[in-house]
Structure formats: structure tokens, C-alpha cells
PDB file of C-alpha atoms in Angstrom:
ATOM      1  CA  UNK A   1      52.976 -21.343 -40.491  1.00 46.00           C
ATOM      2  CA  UNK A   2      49.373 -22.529 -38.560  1.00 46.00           C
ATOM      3  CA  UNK A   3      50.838 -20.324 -35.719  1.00 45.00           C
ATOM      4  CA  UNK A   4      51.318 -16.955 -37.722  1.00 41.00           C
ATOM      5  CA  UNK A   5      48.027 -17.609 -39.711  1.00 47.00           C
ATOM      6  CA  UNK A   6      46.314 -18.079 -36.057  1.00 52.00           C
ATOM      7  CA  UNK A   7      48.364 -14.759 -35.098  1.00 49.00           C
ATOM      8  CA  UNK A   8      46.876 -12.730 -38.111  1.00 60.00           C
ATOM      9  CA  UNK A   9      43.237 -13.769 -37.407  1.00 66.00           C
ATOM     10  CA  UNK A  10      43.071 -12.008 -34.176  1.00 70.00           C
ATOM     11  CA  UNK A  11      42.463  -9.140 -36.138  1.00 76.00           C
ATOM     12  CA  UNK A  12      40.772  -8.361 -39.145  1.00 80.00           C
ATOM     13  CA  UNK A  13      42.964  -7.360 -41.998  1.00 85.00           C
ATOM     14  CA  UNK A  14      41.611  -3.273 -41.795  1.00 87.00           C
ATOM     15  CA  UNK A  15      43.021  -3.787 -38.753  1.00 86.00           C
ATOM     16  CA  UNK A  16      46.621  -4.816 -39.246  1.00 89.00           C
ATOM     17  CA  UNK A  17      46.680  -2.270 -42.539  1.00 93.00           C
ATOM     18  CA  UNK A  18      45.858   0.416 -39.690  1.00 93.00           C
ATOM     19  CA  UNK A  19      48.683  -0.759 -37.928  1.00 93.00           C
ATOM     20  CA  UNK A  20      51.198  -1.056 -40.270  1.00 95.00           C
ATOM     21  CA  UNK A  21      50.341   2.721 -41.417  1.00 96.00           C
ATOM     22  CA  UNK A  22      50.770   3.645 -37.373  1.00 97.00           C
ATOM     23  CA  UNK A  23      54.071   2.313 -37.273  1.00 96.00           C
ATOM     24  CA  UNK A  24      55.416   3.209 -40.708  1.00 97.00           C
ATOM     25  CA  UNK A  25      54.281   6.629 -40.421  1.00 97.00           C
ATOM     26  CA  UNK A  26      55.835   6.940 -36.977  1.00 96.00           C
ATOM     27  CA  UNK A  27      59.131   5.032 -37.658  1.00 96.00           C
ATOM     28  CA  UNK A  28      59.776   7.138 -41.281  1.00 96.00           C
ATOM     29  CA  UNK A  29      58.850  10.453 -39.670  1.00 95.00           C
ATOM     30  CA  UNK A  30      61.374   9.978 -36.874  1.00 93.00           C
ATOM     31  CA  UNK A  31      64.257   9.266 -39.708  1.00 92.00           C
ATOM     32  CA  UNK A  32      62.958  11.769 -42.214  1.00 91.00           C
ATOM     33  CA  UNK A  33      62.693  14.422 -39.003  1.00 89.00           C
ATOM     34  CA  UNK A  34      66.022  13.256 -37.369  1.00 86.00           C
ATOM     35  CA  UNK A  35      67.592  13.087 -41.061  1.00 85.00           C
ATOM     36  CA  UNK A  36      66.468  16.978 -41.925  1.00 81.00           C
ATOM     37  CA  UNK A  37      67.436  18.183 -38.048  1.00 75.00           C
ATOM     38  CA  UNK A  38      71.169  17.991 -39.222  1.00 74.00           C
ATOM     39  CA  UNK A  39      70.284  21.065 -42.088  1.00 69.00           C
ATOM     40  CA  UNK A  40      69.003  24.510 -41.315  1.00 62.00           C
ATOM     41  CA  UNK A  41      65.141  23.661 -42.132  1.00 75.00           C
ATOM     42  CA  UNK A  42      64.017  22.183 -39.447  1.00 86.00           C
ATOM     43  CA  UNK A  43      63.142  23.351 -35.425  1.00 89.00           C
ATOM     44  CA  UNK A  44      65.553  20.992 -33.588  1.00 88.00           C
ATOM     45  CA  UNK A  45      68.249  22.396 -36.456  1.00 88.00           C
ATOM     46  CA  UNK A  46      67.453  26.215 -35.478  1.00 89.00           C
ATOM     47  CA  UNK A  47      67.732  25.388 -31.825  1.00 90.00           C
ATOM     48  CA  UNK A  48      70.565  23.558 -31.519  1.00 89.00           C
ATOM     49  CA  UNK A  49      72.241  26.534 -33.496  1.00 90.00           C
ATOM     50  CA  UNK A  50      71.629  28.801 -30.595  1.00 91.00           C
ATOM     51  CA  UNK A  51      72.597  25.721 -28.066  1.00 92.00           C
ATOM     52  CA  UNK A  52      76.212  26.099 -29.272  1.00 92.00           C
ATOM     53  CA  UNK A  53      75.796  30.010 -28.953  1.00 92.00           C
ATOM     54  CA  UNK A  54      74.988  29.646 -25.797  1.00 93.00           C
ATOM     55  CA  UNK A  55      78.226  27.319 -25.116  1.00 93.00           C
ATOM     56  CA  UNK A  56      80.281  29.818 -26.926  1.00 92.00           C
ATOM     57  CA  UNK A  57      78.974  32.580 -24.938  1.00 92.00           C
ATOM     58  CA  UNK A  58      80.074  30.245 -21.211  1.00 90.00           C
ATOM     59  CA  UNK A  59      83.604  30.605 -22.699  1.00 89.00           C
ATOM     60  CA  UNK A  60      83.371  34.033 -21.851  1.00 89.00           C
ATOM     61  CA  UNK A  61      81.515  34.228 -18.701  1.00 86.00           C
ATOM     62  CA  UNK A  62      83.509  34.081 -14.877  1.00 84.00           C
ATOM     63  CA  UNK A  63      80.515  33.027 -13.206  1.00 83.00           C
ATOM     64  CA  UNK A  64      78.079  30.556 -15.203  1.00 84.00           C
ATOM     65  CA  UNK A  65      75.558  30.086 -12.330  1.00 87.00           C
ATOM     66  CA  UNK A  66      72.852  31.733 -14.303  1.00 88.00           C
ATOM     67  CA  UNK A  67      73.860  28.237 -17.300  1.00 89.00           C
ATOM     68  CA  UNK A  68      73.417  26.078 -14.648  1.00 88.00           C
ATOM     69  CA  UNK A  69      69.905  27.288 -13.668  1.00 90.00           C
ATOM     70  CA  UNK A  70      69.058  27.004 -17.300  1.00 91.00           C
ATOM     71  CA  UNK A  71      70.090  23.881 -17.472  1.00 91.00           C
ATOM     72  CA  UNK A  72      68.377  22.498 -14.685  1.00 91.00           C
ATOM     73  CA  UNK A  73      64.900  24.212 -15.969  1.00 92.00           C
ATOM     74  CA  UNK A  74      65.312  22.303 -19.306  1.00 92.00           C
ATOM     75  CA  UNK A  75      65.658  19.005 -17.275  1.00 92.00           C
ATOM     76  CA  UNK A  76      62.454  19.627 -15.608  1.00 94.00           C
ATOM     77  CA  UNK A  77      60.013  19.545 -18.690  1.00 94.00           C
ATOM     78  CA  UNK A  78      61.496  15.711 -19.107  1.00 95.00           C
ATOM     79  CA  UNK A  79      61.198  15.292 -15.488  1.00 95.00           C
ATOM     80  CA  UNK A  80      57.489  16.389 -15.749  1.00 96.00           C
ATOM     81  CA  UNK A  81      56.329  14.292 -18.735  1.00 96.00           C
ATOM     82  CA  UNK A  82      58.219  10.883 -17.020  1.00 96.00           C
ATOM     83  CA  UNK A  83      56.627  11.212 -13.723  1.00 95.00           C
ATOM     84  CA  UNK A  84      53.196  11.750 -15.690  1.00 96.00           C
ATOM     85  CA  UNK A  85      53.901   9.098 -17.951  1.00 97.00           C
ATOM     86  CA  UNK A  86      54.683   6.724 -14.797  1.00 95.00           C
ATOM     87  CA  UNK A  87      50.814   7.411 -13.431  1.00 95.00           C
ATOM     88  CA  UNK A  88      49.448   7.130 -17.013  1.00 95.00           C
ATOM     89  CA  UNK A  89      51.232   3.681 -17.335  1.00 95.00           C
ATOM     90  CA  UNK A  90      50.235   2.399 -13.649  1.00 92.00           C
ATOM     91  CA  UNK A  91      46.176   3.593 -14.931  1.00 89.00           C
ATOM     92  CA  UNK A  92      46.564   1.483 -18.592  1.00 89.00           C
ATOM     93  CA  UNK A  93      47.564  -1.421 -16.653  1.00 88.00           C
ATOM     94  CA  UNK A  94      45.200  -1.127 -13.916  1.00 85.00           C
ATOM     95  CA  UNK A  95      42.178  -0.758 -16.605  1.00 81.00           C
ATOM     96  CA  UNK A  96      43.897  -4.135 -18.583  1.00 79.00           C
ATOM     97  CA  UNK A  97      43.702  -6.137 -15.415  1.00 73.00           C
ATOM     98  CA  UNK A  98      39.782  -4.998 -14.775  1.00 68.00           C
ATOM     99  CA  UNK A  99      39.049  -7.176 -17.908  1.00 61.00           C
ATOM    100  CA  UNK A 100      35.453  -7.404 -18.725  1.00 62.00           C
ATOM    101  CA  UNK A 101      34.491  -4.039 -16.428  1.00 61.00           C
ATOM    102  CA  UNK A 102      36.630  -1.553 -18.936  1.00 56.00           C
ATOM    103  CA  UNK A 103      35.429  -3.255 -22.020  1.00 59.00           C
ATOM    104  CA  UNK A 104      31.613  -2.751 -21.086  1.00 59.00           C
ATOM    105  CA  UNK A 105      32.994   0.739 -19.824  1.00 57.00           C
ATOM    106  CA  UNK A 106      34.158   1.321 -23.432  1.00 57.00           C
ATOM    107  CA  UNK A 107      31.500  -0.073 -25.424  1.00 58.00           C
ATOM    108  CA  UNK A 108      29.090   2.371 -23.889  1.00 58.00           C
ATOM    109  CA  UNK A 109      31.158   5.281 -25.593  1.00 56.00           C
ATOM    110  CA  UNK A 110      29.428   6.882 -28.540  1.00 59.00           C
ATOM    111  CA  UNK A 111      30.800   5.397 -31.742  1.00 54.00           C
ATOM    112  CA  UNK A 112      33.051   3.273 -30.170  1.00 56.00           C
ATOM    113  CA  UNK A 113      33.865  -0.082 -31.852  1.00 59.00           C
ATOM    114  CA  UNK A 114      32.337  -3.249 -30.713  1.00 60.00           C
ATOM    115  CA  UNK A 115      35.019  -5.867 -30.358  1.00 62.00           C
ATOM    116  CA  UNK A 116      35.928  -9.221 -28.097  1.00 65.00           C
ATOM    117  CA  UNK A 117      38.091  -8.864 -25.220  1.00 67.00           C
ATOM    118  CA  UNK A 118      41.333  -9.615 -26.853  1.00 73.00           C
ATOM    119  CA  UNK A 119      41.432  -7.314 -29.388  1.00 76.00           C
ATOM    120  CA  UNK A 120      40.653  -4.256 -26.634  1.00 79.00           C
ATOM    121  CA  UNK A 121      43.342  -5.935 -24.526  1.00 81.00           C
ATOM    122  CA  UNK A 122      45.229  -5.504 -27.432  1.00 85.00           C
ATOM    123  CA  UNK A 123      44.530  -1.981 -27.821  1.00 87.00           C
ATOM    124  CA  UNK A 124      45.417  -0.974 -24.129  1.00 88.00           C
ATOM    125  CA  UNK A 125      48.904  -2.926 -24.567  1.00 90.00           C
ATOM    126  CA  UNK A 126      49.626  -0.668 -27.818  1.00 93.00           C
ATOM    127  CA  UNK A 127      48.947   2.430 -25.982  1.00 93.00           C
ATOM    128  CA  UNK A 128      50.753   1.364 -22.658  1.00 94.00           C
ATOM    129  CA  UNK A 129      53.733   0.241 -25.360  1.00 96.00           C
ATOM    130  CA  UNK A 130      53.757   3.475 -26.836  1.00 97.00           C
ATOM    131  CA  UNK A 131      53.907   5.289 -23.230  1.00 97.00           C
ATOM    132  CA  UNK A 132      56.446   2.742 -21.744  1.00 97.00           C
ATOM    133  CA  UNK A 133      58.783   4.277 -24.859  1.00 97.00           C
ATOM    134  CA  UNK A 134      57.735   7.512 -23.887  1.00 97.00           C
ATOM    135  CA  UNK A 135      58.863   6.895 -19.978  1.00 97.00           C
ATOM    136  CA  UNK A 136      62.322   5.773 -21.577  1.00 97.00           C
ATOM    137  CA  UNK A 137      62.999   8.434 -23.653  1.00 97.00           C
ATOM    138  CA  UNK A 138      62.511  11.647 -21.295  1.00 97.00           C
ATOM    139  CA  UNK A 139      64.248   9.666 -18.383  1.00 97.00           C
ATOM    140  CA  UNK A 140      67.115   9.374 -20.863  1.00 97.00           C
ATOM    141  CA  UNK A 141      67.096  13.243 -21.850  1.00 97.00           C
ATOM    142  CA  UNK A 142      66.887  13.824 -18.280  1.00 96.00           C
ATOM    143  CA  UNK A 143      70.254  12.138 -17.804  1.00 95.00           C
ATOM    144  CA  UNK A 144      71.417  13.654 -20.999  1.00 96.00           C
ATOM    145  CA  UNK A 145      70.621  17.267 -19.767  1.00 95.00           C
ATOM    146  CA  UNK A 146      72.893  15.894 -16.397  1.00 94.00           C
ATOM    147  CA  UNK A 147      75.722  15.191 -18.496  1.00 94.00           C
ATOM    148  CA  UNK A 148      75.235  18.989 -19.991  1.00 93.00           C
ATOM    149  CA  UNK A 149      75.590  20.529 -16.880  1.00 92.00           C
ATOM    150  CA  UNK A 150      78.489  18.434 -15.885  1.00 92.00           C
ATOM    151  CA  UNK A 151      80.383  19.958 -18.644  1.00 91.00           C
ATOM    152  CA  UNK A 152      79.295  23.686 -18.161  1.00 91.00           C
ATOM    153  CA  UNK A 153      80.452  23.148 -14.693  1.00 89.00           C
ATOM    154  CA  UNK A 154      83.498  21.999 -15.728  1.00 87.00           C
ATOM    155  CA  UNK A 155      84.264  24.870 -18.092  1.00 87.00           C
ATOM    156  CA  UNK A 156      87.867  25.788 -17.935  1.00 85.00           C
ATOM    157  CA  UNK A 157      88.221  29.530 -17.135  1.00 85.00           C
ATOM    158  CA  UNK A 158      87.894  31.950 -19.620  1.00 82.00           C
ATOM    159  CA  UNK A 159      91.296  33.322 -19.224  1.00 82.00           C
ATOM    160  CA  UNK A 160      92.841  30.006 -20.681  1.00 82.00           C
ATOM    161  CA  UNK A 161      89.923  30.061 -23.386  1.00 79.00           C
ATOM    162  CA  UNK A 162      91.374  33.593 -24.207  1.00 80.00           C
ATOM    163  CA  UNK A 163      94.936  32.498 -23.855  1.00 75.00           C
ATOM    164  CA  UNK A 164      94.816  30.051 -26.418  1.00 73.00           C
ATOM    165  CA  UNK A 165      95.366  27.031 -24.689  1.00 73.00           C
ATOM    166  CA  UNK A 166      92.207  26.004 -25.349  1.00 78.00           C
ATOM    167  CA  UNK A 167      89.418  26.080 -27.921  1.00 86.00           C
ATOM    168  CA  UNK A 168      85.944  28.078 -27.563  1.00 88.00           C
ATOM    169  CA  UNK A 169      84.682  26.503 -30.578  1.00 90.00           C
ATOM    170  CA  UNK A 170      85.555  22.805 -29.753  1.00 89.00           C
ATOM    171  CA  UNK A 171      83.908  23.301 -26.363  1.00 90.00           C
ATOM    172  CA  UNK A 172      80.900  24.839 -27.325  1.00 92.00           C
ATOM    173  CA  UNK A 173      80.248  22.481 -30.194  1.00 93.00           C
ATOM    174  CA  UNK A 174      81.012  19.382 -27.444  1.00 92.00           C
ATOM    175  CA  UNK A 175      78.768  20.808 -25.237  1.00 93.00           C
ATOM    176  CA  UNK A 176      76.299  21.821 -27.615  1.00 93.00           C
ATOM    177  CA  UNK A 177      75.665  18.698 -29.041  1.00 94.00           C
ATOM    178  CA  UNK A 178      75.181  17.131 -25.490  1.00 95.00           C
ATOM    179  CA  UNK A 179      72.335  19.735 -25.159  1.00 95.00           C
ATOM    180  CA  UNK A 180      71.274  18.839 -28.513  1.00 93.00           C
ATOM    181  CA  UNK A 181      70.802  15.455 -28.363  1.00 94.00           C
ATOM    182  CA  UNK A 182      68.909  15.548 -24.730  1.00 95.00           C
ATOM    183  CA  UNK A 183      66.544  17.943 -26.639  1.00 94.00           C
ATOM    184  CA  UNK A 184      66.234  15.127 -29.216  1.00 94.00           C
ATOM    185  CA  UNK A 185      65.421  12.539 -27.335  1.00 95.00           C
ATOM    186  CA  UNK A 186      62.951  14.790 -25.424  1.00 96.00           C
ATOM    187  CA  UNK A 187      61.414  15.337 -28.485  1.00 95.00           C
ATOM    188  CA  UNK A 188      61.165  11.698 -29.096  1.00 95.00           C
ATOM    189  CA  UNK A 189      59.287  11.440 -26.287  1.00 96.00           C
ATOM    190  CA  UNK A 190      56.584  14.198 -26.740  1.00 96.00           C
ATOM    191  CA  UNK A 191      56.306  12.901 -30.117  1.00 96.00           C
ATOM    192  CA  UNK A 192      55.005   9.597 -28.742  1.00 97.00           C
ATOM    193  CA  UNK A 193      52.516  11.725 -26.594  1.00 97.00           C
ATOM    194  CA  UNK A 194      51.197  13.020 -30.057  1.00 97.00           C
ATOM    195  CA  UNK A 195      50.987   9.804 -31.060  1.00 96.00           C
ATOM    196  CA  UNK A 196      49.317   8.060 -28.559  1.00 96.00           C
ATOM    197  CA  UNK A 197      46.007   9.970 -29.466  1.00 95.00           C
ATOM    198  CA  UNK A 198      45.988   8.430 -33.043  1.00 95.00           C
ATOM    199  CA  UNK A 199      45.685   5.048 -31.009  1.00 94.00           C
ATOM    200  CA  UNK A 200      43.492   6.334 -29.190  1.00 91.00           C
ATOM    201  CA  UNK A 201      41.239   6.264 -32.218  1.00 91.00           C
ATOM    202  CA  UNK A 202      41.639   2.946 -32.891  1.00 89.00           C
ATOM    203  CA  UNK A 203      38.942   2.069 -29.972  1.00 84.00           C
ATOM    204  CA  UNK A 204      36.452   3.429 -32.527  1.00 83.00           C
ATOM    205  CA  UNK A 205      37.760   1.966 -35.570  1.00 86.00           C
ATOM    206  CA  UNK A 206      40.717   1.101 -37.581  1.00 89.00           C
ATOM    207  CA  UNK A 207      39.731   4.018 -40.116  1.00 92.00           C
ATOM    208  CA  UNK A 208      39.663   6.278 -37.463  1.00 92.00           C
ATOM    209  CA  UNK A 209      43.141   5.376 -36.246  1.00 93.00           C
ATOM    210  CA  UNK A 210      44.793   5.047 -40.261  1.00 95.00           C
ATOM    211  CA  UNK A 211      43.286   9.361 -40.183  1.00 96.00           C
ATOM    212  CA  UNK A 212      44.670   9.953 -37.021  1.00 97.00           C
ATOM    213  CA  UNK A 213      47.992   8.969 -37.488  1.00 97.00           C
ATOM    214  CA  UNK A 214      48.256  10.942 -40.751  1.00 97.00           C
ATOM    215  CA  UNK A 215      46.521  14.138 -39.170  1.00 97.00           C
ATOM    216  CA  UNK A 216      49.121  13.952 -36.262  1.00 97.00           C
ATOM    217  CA  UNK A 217      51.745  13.295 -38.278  1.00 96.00           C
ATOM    218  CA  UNK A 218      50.825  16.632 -40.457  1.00 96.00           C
ATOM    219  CA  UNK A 219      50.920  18.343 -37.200  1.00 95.00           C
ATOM    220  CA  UNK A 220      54.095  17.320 -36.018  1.00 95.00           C
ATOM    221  CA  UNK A 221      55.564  18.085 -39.674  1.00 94.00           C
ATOM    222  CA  UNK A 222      53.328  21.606 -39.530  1.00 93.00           C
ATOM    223  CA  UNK A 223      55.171  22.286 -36.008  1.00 91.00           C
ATOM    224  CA  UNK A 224      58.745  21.460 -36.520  1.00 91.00           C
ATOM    225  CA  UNK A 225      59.360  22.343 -40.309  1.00 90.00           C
ATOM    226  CA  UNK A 226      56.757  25.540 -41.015  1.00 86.00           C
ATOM    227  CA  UNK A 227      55.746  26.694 -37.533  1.00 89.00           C
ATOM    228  CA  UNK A 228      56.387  30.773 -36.539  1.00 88.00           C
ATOM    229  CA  UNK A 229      58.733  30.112 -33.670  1.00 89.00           C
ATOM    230  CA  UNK A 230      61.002  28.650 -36.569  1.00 86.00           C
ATOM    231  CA  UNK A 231      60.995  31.486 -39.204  1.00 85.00           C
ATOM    232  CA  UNK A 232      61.691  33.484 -36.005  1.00 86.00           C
ATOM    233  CA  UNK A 233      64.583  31.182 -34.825  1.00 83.00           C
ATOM    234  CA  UNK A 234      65.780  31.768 -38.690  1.00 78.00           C
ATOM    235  CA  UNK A 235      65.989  35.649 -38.252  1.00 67.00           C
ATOM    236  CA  UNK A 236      69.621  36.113 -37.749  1.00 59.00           C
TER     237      UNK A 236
END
């Protein structure tokens, strides 16, 4: 009990209530968004409608080279963001072990928050957490978008598609839901980018990170349930 009551006084209690908000907001939004992505109101929803289009439409085709380039750009936005994230890691960890030099550095920002060296310390390992989670999740969609071009590659032809031997909708909902879920995961990934900047704020105050994380939050709800590209995507 001395132990967690030590634990809790690193920080005053604004503090931990900022936290608490950063996490719950981020860990409900992910359920409520991944929750809503399996009905038609939602961006992931609309596109991975057209990702089994698209499958149904390589039941057809001879020659699927052109899927196969498509595939491969869609693995390079994940392959982008984790070799980013990889530098932006190595930086966080270079500034935590320059101790007393980056806190100085910091405290001479305007309206930055004056606090001891353990709490920035603290800071920096929150943002290099959230970016480590980051690296994970668009190396995973990167493997996830290898798996969907494993199985346009092995399509069967369409002559047994069109024979009846096999099923065009059972393939294209297979492979659609591979393509699906490395678009998910990517998303997970750029939604911890969005985050990061609301802990970012918390190096000028806990109030500024508690607004933060609600104003991204409305963005990312703005963007995938009420955005143009999705009453587009809607259009049938």
C-alpha cells in the first residue's frame, strides 16, 4: 500500500485525471470505432465494401498483375509510417538519455510547464510508448497486406470460378477481409499518430493534454463517421 501511495505522488492528481481521460478516451474510441466499422456508417465499413468488390472483380480477371501492384502500393503507406516511426523512437530515446540538457531545453518553451526531471522523463516514455505501439501496428498491416497478395496470387482461374467449382463470393469475402483487417490495423496505427499530439500537450499542462485528447478524438470521429470521402463512398 506505502508503495502505490509513493507511486501516485509522482504526480499530482490533475495529472493522473489527465491521464486516465488519455487512455479512456483512446481505449473506448478504438471499441466504439472498431464496434460501428462492422455497419454501413462508418469509413473503414464503406471501404472494406469496395475491398470485397475488388476481390469479386479478380474472379473475373486472366491476368491480375494490375491487383498485385495495388496491393503492394497499399503496403507502402505502412511501410512509410514504420520506418518514420523507427527514427522518431531512436530521437525520444536519445532526448530521455540527455537528462538535464532536454529538460532546460523544454522549460525555455513558451508556456511550457515547469516540472522535476521525473515527471518529464515520464512524459517522453508516454510518447515513445505510444509510438512503440504505433511501430507494431503498421509493421503488422504490412504483413497483413503480404498475406493479401498471397491470396490474389493464388486466385484459381476464372474459368473454374465460372464453372462452378468454386465460389466468387467465398473468395472475395476471404480475401476481402484480409485486406480489411490490414487496413484496420493501419488505421490503428495512424490513430496513435493523432494521438501522440494530445501528449504532446501535456509538456504544458495536464489541462492542455485532458483538451487535446478530446479535440483529437472529435477529429478522428469528424473523419471516419461524417467526413465527404464517406458520403461519397455511400453513393452507390
Amino acid at each position: 500500500m506505502t508503495s502505490l501511495f509513493s507511486a501516485l505522488s509522482l504526480l499530482p492528481l490533475v495529472d493522473w485525471l489527465a491521464l486516465l481521460l488519455f487512455f479512456a478516451a483512446w481505449i473506448g474510441y478504438a471499441m466504439f470505432a472498431r464496434r460501428q466499422s462492422q455497419f454501413s456508417g462508418s469509413l473503414l465499413a464503406a471501404t472494406n465494401r469496395e475491398r470485397t468488390r475488388w476481390m469479386m472483380q479478380v474472379t473475373y480477371r486472366e491476368v491480375r498483375v494490375i491487383d498485385g501492384v495495388v496491393v503492394q502500393n497499399l503496403s507502402t503507406s505502412p511501410s512509410f509510417f514504420a520506418s518514420t516511426t523507427i527514427l522518431i523512437i531512436g530521437g525520444l530515446l536519445a532526448v530521455l538519455g540527455a537528462g538535464d540538457k532536454a529538460t532546460e531545453l523544454v522549460r525555455e518553451l513558451p508556456f511550457a510547464a515547469r516540472t522535476s526531471d521525473l515527471v518529464f522523463e515520464m512524459k517522453l516514455v508516454l510518447l515513445t510508448a505510444i509510438f512503440v505501439y504505433a511501430f507494431f501496428r503498421f509493421t503488422w498491416s504490412m504483413r497483413q497486406y503480404t498475406f493479401g497478395a498471397l491470396l490474389v496470387g493464388s486466385a484459381p482461374d476464372a474459368e473454374q470460378f465460372e464453372s462452378g467449382e468454386l465460389s466468387r463470393e467465398a473468395f472475395a469475402k476471404r480475401a476481402g477481409r484480409v485486406m480489411g483487417l490490414a487496413a484496420e490495423t493501419f488505421n490503428d496505427g495512424l490513430r496513435a499518430y493523432y494521438l501522440s499530439f494530445a501528449a504532446i500537450a501535456w509538456f504544458f499542462s495536464p489541462l492542455a493534454l485532458m483538451g487535446a485528447t478530446l479535440g483529437v478524438i472529435y477529429v478522428l470521429y469528424q473523419r471516419e463517421f461524417h467526413s465527404d470521402v464517406l458520403e461519397v463512398l455511400r453513393d452507390e
